[in-house]
Amino acid sequence: MSMASIKSFLTLVAVTSAMTSTAALASEAKRAPAGYSVEGAAIESVTLTNKAGLSARVLTYGATLQSVMAPDRDGKSADVLLGYDKAEDYVNHPNFFGVTVGRFANRIGGGRFSLDGQSYQLTLNDKVNSLHGGTKGFDKHLWRIVSMKDGPTASVVMALTSPDGDQGYPGKVDATVTYSLDEAGSLTIAFEAKTDKPTIVNMTNHAIFNLNGEGSPLGATFHKLTIPAATFTPVDAKLIPTGERKPVAGTVFDFRAPRVVADGIRNGNDQQIRYGQGYDHNFALDKGLTTTPQLAARLEDPASGRVLEVLSTEPGVQFYTGNFLDGTYVGKKGHLYRMGDGIALEPQKFPDSPNKPDFVSPRVDPGKPYRHTMIYRFSTVR
């Protein structure tokens, strides 16, 4: 064999080896029928899976994260997300499990805000407030699949158009959500929204986690939580921020070092805990608004060894301990979900920020799209 032939052969072997290695590491995206909406429209699911045994299933209804199967320290896999087994239950018994929330995540006091001198009244679905976009927010619409791909990172892009005046919001908004899963255990969720006239946008995911496995009798309050925030935004009796930032030092809101959630959740001496019936508060992250995702929270389950790190470009994270789960919601495998059975960590702009000039503005203008990138990063510890 000539020297040229040898070089050609070695090159072919190297290329083949690289392709085999890439294939071995490739994550996959698989599409399947999942059910039907009230109107009879087909709901689909897309399951993203990596070779380490981590998978995430997303529904087109509400661009909902329905399931996350994650291995524990011994390699045993469990679904760590509260929710429903059937897509139709997200339609018929909505409770924000894993959904994409918008146009505006969290609460707007009285459902009112002003923009450029004009007042807007939103639909009310939280007594006297507008919550997570109103009576028919982004979570109650059928999103369309734009694209999917396999590879070192598997992904799916979903899109939704919200017309001018939808739920009282100004401007037509074209929104997309991209779910991506890589081989390192990171599930990235990237939100983007474009508008044809000034409006407000604040999108996030409302996953409620129990790292010991959804439905576990241990609940989630014995998880250890870290939030790198020196202040939080206290609320009034209607759970609307007062506008101030209160230091966490010396309070049950100090999660700057790992702290068991149960240590403070029943502290009736703290008025804020009484208002929220537990934790249902926004933390002002030390990092502020960033161009790349940085740590917003770290959750660890000592029993299973599972760890969830939440990273985000947004300035705040809402910490919620499932306080309104009262046993009336029958979830996966027939489990009744109760207070403390799950924990939500929702990166976002601060609640009621359209009415609080000292908070980071949620305003979005034509030609200047809204973008928010967040990451759920899964790992284990011994």
PDB file of C-alpha atoms in Angstrom, residues 73 209-223 260-262 266 301-306 338-343:
ATOM      1  CA  ARG A  73     -27.135   8.623  42.787  1.00  0.00           C
ATOM      2  CA  PHE A 209     -40.260  19.614  41.334  1.00  0.00           C
ATOM      3  CA  ASN A 210     -39.906  16.833  43.844  1.00  0.00           C
ATOM      4  CA  LEU A 211     -36.385  15.488  43.362  1.00  0.00           C
ATOM      5  CA  ASN A 212     -37.247  12.360  45.328  1.00  0.00           C
ATOM      6  CA  GLY A 213     -39.827  11.565  42.651  1.00  0.00           C
ATOM      7  CA  GLU A 214     -43.294  13.071  42.174  1.00  0.00           C
ATOM      8  CA  GLY A 215     -45.771  11.647  44.655  1.00  0.00           C
ATOM      9  CA  SER A 216     -43.041  10.682  47.117  1.00  0.00           C
ATOM     10  CA  PRO A 217     -44.406  10.599  50.684  1.00  0.00           C
ATOM     11  CA  LEU A 218     -41.324  12.546  51.758  1.00  0.00           C
ATOM     12  CA  GLY A 219     -42.619  15.582  49.874  1.00  0.00           C
ATOM     13  CA  ALA A 220     -40.132  18.263  48.841  1.00  0.00           C
ATOM     14  CA  THR A 221     -39.747  20.376  51.960  1.00  0.00           C
ATOM     15  CA  PHE A 222     -36.756  18.388  53.192  1.00  0.00           C
ATOM     16  CA  HIS A 223     -34.786  19.403  50.116  1.00  0.00           C
ATOM     17  CA  VAL A 260     -33.684  22.862  54.499  1.00  0.00           C
ATOM     18  CA  VAL A 261     -36.936  24.330  53.189  1.00  0.00           C
ATOM     19  CA  ALA A 262     -38.973  22.899  56.087  1.00  0.00           C
ATOM     20  CA  ARG A 266     -44.240  26.912  59.163  1.00  0.00           C
ATOM     21  CA  ASP A 301     -32.497  16.074  47.731  1.00  0.00           C
ATOM     22  CA  PRO A 302     -30.364  14.305  50.356  1.00  0.00           C
ATOM     23  CA  ALA A 303     -32.462  11.137  50.077  1.00  0.00           C
ATOM     24  CA  SER A 304     -31.889  10.483  46.365  1.00  0.00           C
ATOM     25  CA  GLY A 305     -28.761  12.533  45.752  1.00  0.00           C
ATOM     26  CA  ARG A 306     -30.442  14.388  42.883  1.00  0.00           C
ATOM     27  CA  ARG A 338     -50.777  18.371  48.794  1.00  0.00           C
ATOM     28  CA  MET A 339     -49.022  21.424  50.219  1.00  0.00           C
ATOM     29  CA  GLY A 340     -45.248  20.958  50.190  1.00  0.00           C
ATOM     30  CA  ASP A 341     -45.314  18.066  47.713  1.00  0.00           C
ATOM     31  CA  GLY A 342     -43.326  20.120  45.200  1.00  0.00           C
ATOM     32  CA  ILE A 343     -41.180  23.203  44.802  1.00  0.00           C
TER      33      ILE A 343
END
